[in-house]
C-alpha positions as MATLAB code, in Angstrom:
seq = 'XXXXXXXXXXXXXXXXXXXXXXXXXXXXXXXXXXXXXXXXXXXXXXXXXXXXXXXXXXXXXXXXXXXXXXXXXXXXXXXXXXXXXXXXXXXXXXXXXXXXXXXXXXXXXXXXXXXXXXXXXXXXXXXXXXXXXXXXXXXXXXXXXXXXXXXXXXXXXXXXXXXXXXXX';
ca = [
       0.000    0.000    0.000;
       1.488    3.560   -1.004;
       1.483    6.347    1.279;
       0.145    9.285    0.163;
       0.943   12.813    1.453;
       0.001   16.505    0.839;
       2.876   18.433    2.492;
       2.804   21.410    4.113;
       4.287   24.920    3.259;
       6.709   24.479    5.764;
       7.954   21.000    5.510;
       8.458   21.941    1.726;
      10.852   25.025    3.152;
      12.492   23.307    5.274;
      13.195   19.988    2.540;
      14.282   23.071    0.010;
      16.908   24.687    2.814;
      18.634   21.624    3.971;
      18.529   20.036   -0.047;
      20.064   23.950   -1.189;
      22.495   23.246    1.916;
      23.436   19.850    1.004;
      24.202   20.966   -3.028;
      26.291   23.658   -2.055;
      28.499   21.885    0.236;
      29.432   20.434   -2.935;
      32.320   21.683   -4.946;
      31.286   23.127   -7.562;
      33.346   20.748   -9.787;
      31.401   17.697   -7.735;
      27.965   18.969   -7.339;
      27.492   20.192  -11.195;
      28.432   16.489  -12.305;
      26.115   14.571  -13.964;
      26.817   11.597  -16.319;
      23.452   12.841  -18.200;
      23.187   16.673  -18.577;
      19.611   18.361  -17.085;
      17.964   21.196  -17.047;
      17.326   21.911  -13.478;
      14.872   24.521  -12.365;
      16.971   25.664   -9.670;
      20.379   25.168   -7.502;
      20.097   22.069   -6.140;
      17.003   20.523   -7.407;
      18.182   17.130   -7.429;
      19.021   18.024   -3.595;
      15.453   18.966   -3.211;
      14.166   15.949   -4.561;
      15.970   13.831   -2.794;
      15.462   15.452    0.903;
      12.027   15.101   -0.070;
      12.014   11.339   -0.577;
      13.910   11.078    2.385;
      11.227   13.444    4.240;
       8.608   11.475    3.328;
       9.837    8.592    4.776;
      10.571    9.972    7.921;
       6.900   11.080    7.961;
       5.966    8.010    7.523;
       7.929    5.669    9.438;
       9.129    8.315   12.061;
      13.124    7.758   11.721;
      14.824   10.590   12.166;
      16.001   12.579    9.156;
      19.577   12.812    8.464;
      20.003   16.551    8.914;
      24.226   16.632    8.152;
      25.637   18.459    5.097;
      28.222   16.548    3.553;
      30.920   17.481    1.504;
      31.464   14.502   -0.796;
      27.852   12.571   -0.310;
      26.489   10.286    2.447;
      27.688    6.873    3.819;
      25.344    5.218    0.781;
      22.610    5.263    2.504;
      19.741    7.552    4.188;
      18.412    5.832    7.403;
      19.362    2.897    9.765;
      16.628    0.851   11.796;
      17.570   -2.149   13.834;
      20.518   -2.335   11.931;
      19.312   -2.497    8.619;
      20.862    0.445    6.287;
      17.711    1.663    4.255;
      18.432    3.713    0.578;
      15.602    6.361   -0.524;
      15.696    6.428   -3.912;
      13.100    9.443   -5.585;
      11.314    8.990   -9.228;
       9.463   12.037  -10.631;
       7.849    9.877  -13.559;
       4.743    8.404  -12.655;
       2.829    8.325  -10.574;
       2.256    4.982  -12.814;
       4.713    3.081  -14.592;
       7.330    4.836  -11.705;
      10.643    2.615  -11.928;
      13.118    1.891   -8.600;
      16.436    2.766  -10.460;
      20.176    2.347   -9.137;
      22.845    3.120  -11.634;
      25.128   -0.079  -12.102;
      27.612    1.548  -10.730;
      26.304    2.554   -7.646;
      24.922   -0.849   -7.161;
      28.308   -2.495   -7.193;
      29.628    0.397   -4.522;
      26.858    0.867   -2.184;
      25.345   -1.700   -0.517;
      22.347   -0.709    1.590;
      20.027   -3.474    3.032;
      16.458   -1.741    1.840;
      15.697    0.326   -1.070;
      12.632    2.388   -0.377;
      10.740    4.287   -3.910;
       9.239    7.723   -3.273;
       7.163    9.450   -6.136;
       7.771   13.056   -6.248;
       5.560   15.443   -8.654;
       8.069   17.821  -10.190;
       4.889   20.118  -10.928;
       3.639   20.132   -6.977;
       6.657   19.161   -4.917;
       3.756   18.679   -2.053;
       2.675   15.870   -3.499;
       4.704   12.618   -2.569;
       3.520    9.041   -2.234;
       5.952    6.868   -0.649;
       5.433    3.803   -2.977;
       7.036    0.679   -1.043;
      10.160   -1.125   -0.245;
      12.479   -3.643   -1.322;
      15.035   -5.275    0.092;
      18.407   -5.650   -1.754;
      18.439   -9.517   -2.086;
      14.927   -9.138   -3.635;
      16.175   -6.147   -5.680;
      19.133   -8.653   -6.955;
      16.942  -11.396   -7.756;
      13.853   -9.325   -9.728;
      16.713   -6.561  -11.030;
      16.800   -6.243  -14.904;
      19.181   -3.369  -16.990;
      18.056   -0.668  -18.207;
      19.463    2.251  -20.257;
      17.090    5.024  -20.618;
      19.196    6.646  -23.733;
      22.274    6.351  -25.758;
      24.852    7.955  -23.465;
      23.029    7.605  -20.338;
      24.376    5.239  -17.731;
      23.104    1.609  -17.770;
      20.826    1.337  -14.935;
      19.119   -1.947  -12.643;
      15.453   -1.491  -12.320;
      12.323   -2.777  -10.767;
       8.993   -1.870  -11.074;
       7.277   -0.522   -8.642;
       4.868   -3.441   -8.314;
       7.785   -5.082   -7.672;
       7.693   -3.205   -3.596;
       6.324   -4.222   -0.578;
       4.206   -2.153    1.531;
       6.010   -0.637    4.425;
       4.729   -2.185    7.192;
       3.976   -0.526   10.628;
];
């Protein structure tokens, strides 16, 4: 079952600060990277987007938000709970068809226990459903490559039927 929420004014302030924080802890030679090039709507969109995955889930579950600015990115993953090191990963296609996507790359360097799938509309950043979970053995074993264009990086997807409901 997804989880649908309608956030406030303030939570989406407080997601754009710390996600504006976060980008321009960055170097600028680091945090303008991108194997693909976009055009973002503002500094530190991406940042945004993924704060607000991560918010979600907090809201959800509880777990306490990681609130540190890094310089170089996190540990490779977003939230810990009874030992278990828990990924958000956000999509802004959907709500249907929405895809749980890890570069191959960062599948074979990170190794989080849980992947979680958050749907963010890039028209209303309010609106976010956390979608469901996955945990990485089950992610290995349903996983298929993808690569969404010529020179875009080869990805490992599921659908998001593929999730389980977060259960509390």
């Amino acid at each position: 079952m997804s989880h649908v929420l309608k956030l406030t004014d303030d939570e989406l302030a407080y997601c754009r600060e710390l996600g504006v924080k976060r980008h321009m802890a960055k170097h600028p030679s680091f945090r303008e990277k991108s194997v693909v090039p976009t055009k973002q709507l503002y500094a530190g969109e991406s940042h945004v987007l993924g704060i607000l995955g991560e918010y979600a889930y907090h809201k959800v579950t509880g777990s306490k938000i990681d609130e540190c600015i890094y310089q170089r990115g996190d540990a490779g993953y977003d939230f810990e709970e009874d030992g278990s090191k828990i990924e958000v990963k956000v999509s802004t296609y959907g709500p249907v068809g929405t895809e749980l996507k890890i570069p191959k790359k960062e599948y074979e360097e990170r190794k989080p226990d849980q992947y979680v799938l958050v749907y963010v509309n890039k028209n209303n950043l309010k609106d976010v459903t956390v979608l469901g979970k996955i945990s990485r053995k089950t992610f290995d074993k349903k996983k298929r490559e993808k690569q969404y264009g010529p020179r875009y990086p080869v990805n490992y997807i599921v659908g998001a039927e593929d999730l389980d409901a977060l259960d509390f």
